[in-house]
Coordinates of C-alpha atoms in Angstrom, one line a residue:
M1 CA -10.6 23.5 -6.8
A2 CA -10.4 22.9 -3.1
E3 CA -12.2 26.1 -2.1
Q4 CA -15.1 25.2 -4.3
L5 CA -15.8 21.8 -2.8
Q6 CA -17.1 20.8 0.6
P7 CA -14.4 20.3 3.3
I8 CA -13.4 16.9 4.6
T9 CA -16.0 15.4 6.9
K10 CA -14.4 14.1 10.1
S11 CA -17.3 12.0 11.3
T12 CA -17.2 10.1 14.6
Q13 CA -18.8 7.0 13.1
P14 CA -18.1 5.3 9.8
S15 CA -20.8 5.5 7.1
A16 CA -22.1 2.3 5.5
D17 CA -23.2 3.8 2.2
P18 CA -20.5 3.4 -0.5
P19 CA -19.9 6.1 -3.1
R20 CA -19.7 5.2 -6.7
S21 CA -16.8 6.1 -9.0
I22 CA -15.7 9.6 -9.6
S23 CA -12.7 10.6 -11.7
L24 CA -11.1 13.7 -10.4
P25 CA -7.7 15.2 -9.9
C26 CA -7.5 15.4 -6.1
D27 CA -6.5 18.3 -4.0
D28 CA -3.0 17.7 -2.6
A29 CA -2.6 20.7 -0.4
D30 CA -2.3 18.5 2.7
R31 CA 0.2 16.2 0.9
D32 CA 2.4 19.1 -0.2
A33 CA 2.5 20.4 3.4
R34 CA 3.2 16.9 4.7
D35 CA 6.0 16.3 2.2
D36 CA 7.7 19.5 3.4
E37 CA 7.7 18.4 7.0
T38 CA 7.7 14.6 7.3
S39 CA 8.5 13.0 4.0
P40 CA 11.2 10.3 4.3
D41 CA 14.7 10.7 2.9
P42 CA 15.4 8.8 -0.3
A43 CA 15.8 5.0 -0.1
V44 CA 19.0 4.0 1.5
T45 CA 21.4 1.2 1.0
G46 CA 25.0 0.9 2.0
D47 CA 27.4 -0.4 4.6
F48 CA 25.2 -0.3 7.7
E49 CA 28.0 -1.2 10.1
T50 CA 29.9 1.9 9.2
G51 CA 26.9 4.1 8.6
N52 CA 27.6 4.9 5.0
A53 CA 24.4 5.8 3.2
V54 CA 23.8 5.9 -0.6
E55 CA 20.7 7.5 -2.2
L56 CA 18.9 5.0 -4.4
L57 CA 15.5 6.5 -5.3
D58 CA 14.2 10.0 -5.1
N59 CA 10.6 10.5 -6.2
S60 CA 10.3 14.0 -4.7
S61 CA 9.4 15.3 -8.1
I62 CA 7.5 13.8 -11.0
G63 CA 9.4 15.4 -13.8
D64 CA 8.9 17.8 -16.6
S65 CA 6.1 15.7 -18.0
A66 CA 3.8 16.5 -15.1
V67 CA 0.9 18.8 -15.7
D68 CA -1.5 20.7 -13.6
F69 CA -5.2 21.2 -14.1
P70 CA -6.9 24.7 -13.8
D71 CA -8.9 25.3 -10.7
D72 CA -12.3 25.9 -12.2
D73 CA -15.6 24.1 -12.6
S74 CA -15.4 23.8 -16.4
R75 CA -13.9 20.3 -16.1
F76 CA -17.0 19.0 -14.4
S77 CA -20.0 21.0 -15.8
D78 CA -20.8 24.0 -17.9
L79 CA -23.4 25.0 -15.3
G80 CA -22.7 27.3 -12.4
K81 CA -21.4 26.2 -9.1
D82 CA -24.9 26.6 -7.6
S83 CA -26.4 24.1 -10.1
Y84 CA -27.9 20.7 -9.3
A85 CA -24.9 19.0 -11.0
S86 CA -22.4 20.9 -9.0
S87 CA -24.3 20.1 -5.8
F88 CA -24.3 16.4 -6.7
L89 CA -20.6 16.5 -7.3
S90 CA -20.0 18.1 -4.0
S91 CA -22.1 15.4 -2.3
I92 CA -20.1 12.6 -3.9
L93 CA -16.8 14.3 -2.8
S94 CA -18.1 14.6 0.7
E95 CA -18.8 10.9 0.8
A96 CA -15.4 10.1 -0.7
E97 CA -13.7 12.2 2.0
D98 CA -15.8 11.0 4.9
Y99 CA -13.1 10.0 7.5
Y100 CA -13.3 9.1 11.1
W101 CA -10.7 9.1 13.9
D102 CA -9.9 6.2 16.2
N103 CA -7.2 6.1 18.9
G104 CA -5.5 9.1 17.3
R105 CA -5.4 7.7 13.7
R106 CA -7.6 8.7 10.7
Y107 CA -9.5 6.0 8.8
H108 CA -11.8 6.0 5.8
A109 CA -15.5 5.6 6.7
H110 CA -16.4 3.9 3.5
G111 CA -18.4 0.7 3.8
G112 CA -18.9 1.1 7.6
G113 CA -15.1 1.6 8.1
R114 CA -14.2 -1.9 6.9
Y115 CA -10.7 -1.0 5.7
L116 CA -8.4 -1.8 8.6
L117 CA -5.4 0.5 7.9
P118 CA -5.4 4.3 8.5
N119 CA -5.3 6.8 5.6
D120 CA -3.6 9.6 7.5
E121 CA -0.4 11.4 6.7
T122 CA 1.7 8.9 8.6
E123 CA 0.2 5.9 6.7
L124 CA 0.6 7.7 3.4
D125 CA 4.3 8.2 4.1
R126 CA 4.6 4.5 5.0
E127 CA 3.0 3.6 1.7
D128 CA 5.5 5.6 -0.3
M129 CA 8.4 4.1 1.7
K130 CA 6.9 0.6 1.1
H131 CA 7.2 1.3 -2.6
H132 CA 10.8 2.2 -2.2
E133 CA 11.3 -1.1 -0.5
M134 CA 9.7 -3.0 -3.4
M135 CA 11.9 -1.2 -5.8
L136 CA 14.9 -2.5 -3.9
L137 CA 13.4 -6.0 -3.6
T138 CA 12.7 -6.2 -7.4
S139 CA 15.9 -4.4 -8.5
G140 CA 13.8 -1.5 -9.9
R141 CA 11.1 -3.5 -11.7
L142 CA 7.6 -2.1 -11.5
H143 CA 6.1 -5.4 -12.8
F144 CA 7.0 -8.9 -13.8
S145 CA 4.3 -9.4 -16.4
P146 CA 5.8 -9.4 -19.9
L147 CA 4.1 -6.4 -21.4
P148 CA 4.5 -5.2 -25.0
P149 CA 6.9 -2.2 -25.4
D150 CA 3.9 0.1 -26.0
P151 CA 1.0 -1.0 -23.8
Q152 CA -2.2 1.0 -24.3
K153 CA -4.0 0.8 -21.0
I154 CA -3.0 0.0 -17.4
L155 CA -5.2 -0.2 -14.3
D156 CA -3.8 0.1 -10.7
L157 CA -6.3 -1.1 -8.1
G158 CA -5.9 0.4 -4.6
T159 CA -3.5 2.9 -5.9
G160 CA -3.0 4.6 -2.5
T161 CA -0.6 7.6 -2.9
G162 CA -0.4 6.8 -6.6
I163 CA 3.3 6.4 -6.6
W164 CA 3.3 3.1 -8.6
A165 CA 0.8 4.5 -11.1
M166 CA 2.9 7.6 -11.6
E167 CA 6.1 5.7 -12.3
I168 CA 4.4 3.2 -14.6
A169 CA 2.9 6.2 -16.5
D170 CA 6.3 7.6 -16.9
Q171 CA 7.7 4.3 -18.0
Y172 CA 5.0 3.7 -20.6
P173 CA 4.0 7.1 -22.1
S174 CA 2.0 5.2 -24.7
A175 CA -0.4 3.9 -22.1
E176 CA -3.5 5.4 -20.5
V177 CA -3.0 4.7 -16.8
I178 CA -5.9 4.7 -14.3
G179 CA -5.4 4.5 -10.5
T180 CA -8.4 3.8 -8.3
D181 CA -8.8 4.0 -4.5
I182 CA -11.6 4.7 -2.0
S183 CA -9.6 7.6 -0.6
P184 CA -8.8 10.7 -2.7
V185 CA -5.3 11.2 -1.3
Q186 CA -3.4 11.2 -4.6
P187 CA -1.4 14.2 -5.9
K188 CA -2.7 16.6 -8.5
W189 CA 0.6 17.0 -10.4
V190 CA 0.8 13.8 -12.4
P191 CA 2.0 12.6 -15.8
P192 CA -0.4 13.6 -18.6
N193 CA -1.4 10.0 -19.3
L194 CA -2.5 9.2 -15.7
S195 CA -5.8 9.8 -14.0
F196 CA -7.1 8.8 -10.6
E197 CA -10.6 7.7 -9.7
V198 CA -12.4 7.3 -6.4
D199 CA -14.1 3.9 -6.5
D200 CA -14.7 0.7 -4.6
L201 CA -13.1 -2.2 -6.5
E202 CA -15.4 -4.7 -4.9
L203 CA -18.5 -3.1 -6.6
D204 CA -19.3 -3.7 -10.3
W205 CA -16.6 -2.2 -12.5
L206 CA -17.6 0.3 -15.2
Y207 CA -14.6 -0.3 -17.5
R208 CA -15.0 -1.4 -21.1
P209 CA -14.4 -5.2 -21.5
D210 CA -11.2 -6.4 -23.2
S211 CA -9.3 -3.1 -22.7
F212 CA -6.4 -3.3 -20.2
D213 CA -2.9 -4.6 -20.9
L214 CA -2.2 -4.9 -17.2
V215 CA -4.3 -4.9 -14.0
N216 CA -2.1 -4.4 -11.0
I217 CA -3.2 -5.5 -7.5
R218 CA -0.6 -5.0 -4.8
F219 CA -0.8 -5.3 -1.0
M220 CA -4.6 -5.5 -0.9
F221 CA -5.2 -8.4 1.5
L222 CA -6.7 -6.1 4.1
A223 CA -8.9 -4.4 1.5
I224 CA -10.4 -7.2 -0.6
R225 CA -12.7 -9.7 0.9
D226 CA -13.7 -11.6 -2.2
F227 CA -10.6 -11.9 -4.4
A228 CA -12.4 -14.4 -6.7
A229 CA -15.0 -11.8 -7.6
V230 CA -12.4 -9.1 -8.2
L231 CA -10.4 -11.4 -10.4
R232 CA -13.5 -12.3 -12.4
Q233 CA -14.0 -8.6 -13.1
A234 CA -10.3 -8.2 -13.9
Y235 CA -10.5 -11.0 -16.4
R236 CA -13.4 -9.3 -18.1
A237 CA -11.6 -5.9 -18.2
A238 CA -8.3 -7.3 -19.4
K239 CA -7.8 -7.5 -23.2
P240 CA -7.0 -10.9 -24.8
G241 CA -3.3 -11.4 -24.0
G242 CA -3.5 -8.9 -21.1
W243 CA -2.1 -9.7 -17.7
V244 CA -3.2 -9.5 -14.1
E245 CA -0.4 -9.2 -11.5
L246 CA -0.9 -9.9 -7.7
T247 CA 1.7 -9.0 -5.0
E248 CA 1.5 -9.8 -1.3
L249 CA 3.7 -10.6 1.6
A250 CA 3.4 -14.1 3.1
L251 CA 3.6 -12.8 6.7
R252 CA 5.0 -16.1 7.9
P253 CA 8.6 -15.3 8.9
E254 CA 11.1 -17.9 9.9
A255 CA 13.4 -17.3 12.8
L256 CA 16.7 -18.5 11.3
G257 CA 18.7 -17.5 14.4
A258 CA 16.3 -18.9 17.1
A259 CA 18.8 -21.6 18.0
Q260 CA 21.5 -19.1 18.5
V261 CA 19.3 -16.9 20.7
G262 CA 18.1 -19.9 22.7
R263 CA 14.4 -19.2 22.1
S264 CA 11.9 -18.3 19.4
P265 CA 10.4 -14.9 19.0
E266 CA 7.0 -16.0 20.5
V267 CA 5.6 -12.5 20.9
V268 CA 6.2 -11.9 17.1
F269 CA 4.4 -15.2 16.2
R270 CA 1.6 -14.4 18.6
W271 CA 1.2 -11.0 17.1
L272 CA 0.9 -12.4 13.6
E273 CA -1.7 -15.0 14.8
L274 CA -3.7 -12.2 16.5
L275 CA -3.6 -10.1 13.3
K276 CA -4.7 -13.1 11.3
T277 CA -7.6 -13.8 13.7
G278 CA -8.7 -10.2 13.8
A279 CA -8.6 -9.9 10.0
E280 CA -10.5 -13.1 9.4
K281 CA -13.2 -12.0 11.8
R282 CA -13.6 -8.9 9.5
G283 CA -13.8 -11.1 6.4
Y284 CA -10.3 -11.0 5.1
D285 CA -8.0 -13.9 4.1
Y286 CA -4.8 -13.1 5.9
H287 CA -2.7 -15.6 3.8
V288 CA -4.5 -15.2 0.5
Q289 CA -1.2 -15.2 -1.4
K290 CA -1.2 -19.0 -1.0
R291 CA -4.3 -19.1 -3.2
F292 CA -3.2 -16.7 -5.9
R293 CA -2.3 -19.3 -8.5
S294 CA -5.6 -21.2 -8.1
L295 CA -7.6 -18.0 -8.0
L296 CA -6.1 -16.8 -11.3
A297 CA -6.7 -20.2 -12.9
D298 CA -10.3 -20.4 -11.6
A299 CA -10.9 -16.9 -13.1
G300 CA -9.8 -18.2 -16.5
F301 CA -6.2 -16.9 -16.7
E302 CA -3.4 -19.1 -18.1
D303 CA 0.4 -19.0 -18.4
I304 CA 0.5 -18.3 -14.6
H305 CA 3.9 -17.6 -13.1
E306 CA 5.0 -17.0 -9.5
E307 CA 8.1 -15.1 -8.2
V308 CA 9.0 -15.6 -4.5
L309 CA 11.3 -13.0 -3.1
E310 CA 13.1 -13.0 0.2
V311 CA 12.2 -10.2 2.7
P312 CA 14.4 -10.0 5.8
W313 CA 12.9 -8.3 8.8
G314 CA 15.8 -5.9 9.8
P315 CA 19.2 -5.3 8.3
W316 CA 20.9 -8.6 9.3
H317 CA 21.4 -10.2 5.9
R318 CA 24.8 -10.7 4.5
E319 CA 23.8 -9.6 1.0
K320 CA 24.0 -5.8 0.7
R321 CA 20.7 -5.4 -1.3
L322 CA 18.7 -7.6 1.1
R323 CA 20.3 -5.9 4.1
A324 CA 18.8 -2.6 2.6
V325 CA 15.5 -4.3 2.0
G326 CA 15.4 -5.4 5.6
F327 CA 16.2 -1.9 6.8
W328 CA 13.3 -0.5 4.8
H329 CA 11.0 -3.3 5.9
M330 CA 11.5 -2.4 9.5
R331 CA 10.9 1.2 8.6
T332 CA 7.8 0.7 6.5
F333 CA 6.0 -2.4 7.6
L334 CA 6.7 -2.3 11.3
F335 CA 7.5 1.2 12.6
G336 CA 6.8 4.1 10.3
P337 CA 8.5 7.2 8.8
V338 CA 11.7 8.7 10.3
R339 CA 14.6 10.7 9.0
V340 CA 16.5 7.7 7.7
V341 CA 19.9 9.2 7.3
D342 CA 20.0 10.5 10.8
H343 CA 19.3 7.0 12.1
V344 CA 21.9 5.4 9.9
K345 CA 24.4 7.7 11.6
Q346 CA 23.1 6.4 15.0
W347 CA 23.0 2.8 13.9
A348 CA 25.0 1.6 16.9
N349 CA 22.3 3.0 19.2
R350 CA 19.6 0.8 17.6
W351 CA 17.5 3.6 16.5
W352 CA 14.3 1.6 16.1
L353 CA 14.0 1.4 19.9
T354 CA 13.3 5.1 20.3
E355 CA 9.7 6.2 21.0
Q356 CA 9.4 8.1 17.7
L357 CA 9.7 4.8 15.7
T358 CA 6.3 3.3 16.6
E359 CA 3.7 4.8 14.3
G360 CA 3.6 2.2 11.6
L361 CA 3.4 -0.8 14.1
Q362 CA 0.7 0.9 16.1
G363 CA -1.3 1.7 12.9
I364 CA -1.2 -1.9 11.7
T365 CA -2.0 -3.4 15.1
M366 CA -4.4 -1.1 17.0
H367 CA -7.4 -1.1 14.7
T368 CA -7.3 -4.9 14.0
L369 CA -7.0 -5.9 17.7
S370 CA -9.4 -3.3 19.0
K371 CA -12.1 -3.5 16.4
G372 CA -11.6 -7.1 15.4
L373 CA -10.8 -8.8 18.8
G374 CA -12.2 -6.3 21.3
W375 CA -9.0 -5.3 23.0
A376 CA -8.8 -2.1 24.9
P377 CA -6.3 0.5 23.5
Q378 CA -4.3 0.2 26.7
E379 CA -4.0 -3.6 26.2
V380 CA -2.7 -3.1 22.7
E381 CA -0.1 -0.6 23.8
L382 CA 1.2 -2.9 26.5
F383 CA 1.4 -5.8 24.1
L384 CA 3.4 -3.6 21.6
V385 CA 6.1 -3.0 24.3
D386 CA 7.0 -6.6 24.4
L387 CA 6.6 -7.0 20.6
R388 CA 9.1 -4.2 19.9
K389 CA 11.7 -5.9 22.1
D390 CA 11.6 -9.1 20.0
L391 CA 11.4 -7.3 16.7
S392 CA 14.5 -5.2 17.6
N393 CA 16.6 -8.3 18.2
L394 CA 18.4 -8.9 14.9
S395 CA 19.8 -12.2 16.2
F396 CA 16.5 -13.8 15.5
Q397 CA 17.2 -13.3 11.8
L398 CA 13.5 -13.1 10.8
L399 CA 13.0 -14.0 7.1
D400 CA 9.7 -13.6 5.3
H401 CA 8.8 -13.8 1.6
C402 CA 7.0 -11.7 -1.0
H403 CA 4.8 -13.5 -3.6
V404 CA 4.3 -12.0 -7.1
V405 CA 1.9 -14.0 -9.1
Y406 CA 0.8 -13.1 -12.6
G407 CA -1.4 -14.7 -15.3
R408 CA -2.4 -13.9 -18.9
K409 CA -5.9 -13.8 -20.3
P410 CA -6.1 -16.2 -23.2
L411 CA -6.0 -15.0 -26.8
R412 CA -9.1 -15.3 -28.8

């Protein structure tokens, strides 16, 4: 399919014209190549003091249920590739793959480049590792909403690499699973009951009302400006008795060991305030998770529940599972992909201080401070030097929380 479509447009300025939804299996040639070179080792837990590592999760393959689609035009049109319909399709794909580069990172140009995080290979690896962290945090649960044993339809908004959607499709073969994102970066080999769509979730949805058993919205606070409007659409799309589930980090860590260190991690707290200010100037609610319960209630949902999960920043926690969560949180949320097992072996050397462990933190910070607050790239990099020093000090014992809030659409 890739050779029949227009190549990725790497424009220097973001485009303000949003594309509408297209439902296509996406070309994963770049993802395959990236997986061979830079994909992380499986999730790790174990005795960090002695360097013993245990494989927990390995999503390197989808399984025997995966299917491929033939590379021909027949899926889209019975007209030739030079037809008007084929040209229109190529035009939509060109907009969907309209990227731009800023300070060495690739971003999606959709909506004037309003999405603050990159969508390059480094970020996609970080997204997959963040999913591994969530599986550790929830003890392997993909959702908290009490679904029936045979749900019929599930929607994953902002699916990213599609890893959650693929696993939920495997868990519920009875369900038609749809994953949507503005970037067509998902793999082509997927379970037969899963499809991906390129769409902007803040535009009008085209789904049939009263159709979804579950609408999943996870880690989208830097992608959704109007959560109330999105939840109103989710209410319309959910079937009576269906659920909407929201997941977000609080990003308000406590420094439990500050007294022992003799000071608080002021650089970390300043960093979080700067990110909050930069995000809010771009129209995002940095602490939207505090309003999840009220937003769901205002949209009409009932039977609302909230799970609050501890998230250590770094492997300082006494509990083995939370120590592993903290390890992965430093890898995924703060620094970026590395060969985990190699660094477990070098634990005494404090592997996160090496220069190769900076991509994730730079990706989160650079665009927000430079575009949102007008900082020069050199200022951001100098600030990150001091930030990494405080983040690498496990004696601060930074402890954050993850909020999972879910509500049910009333029965008729």
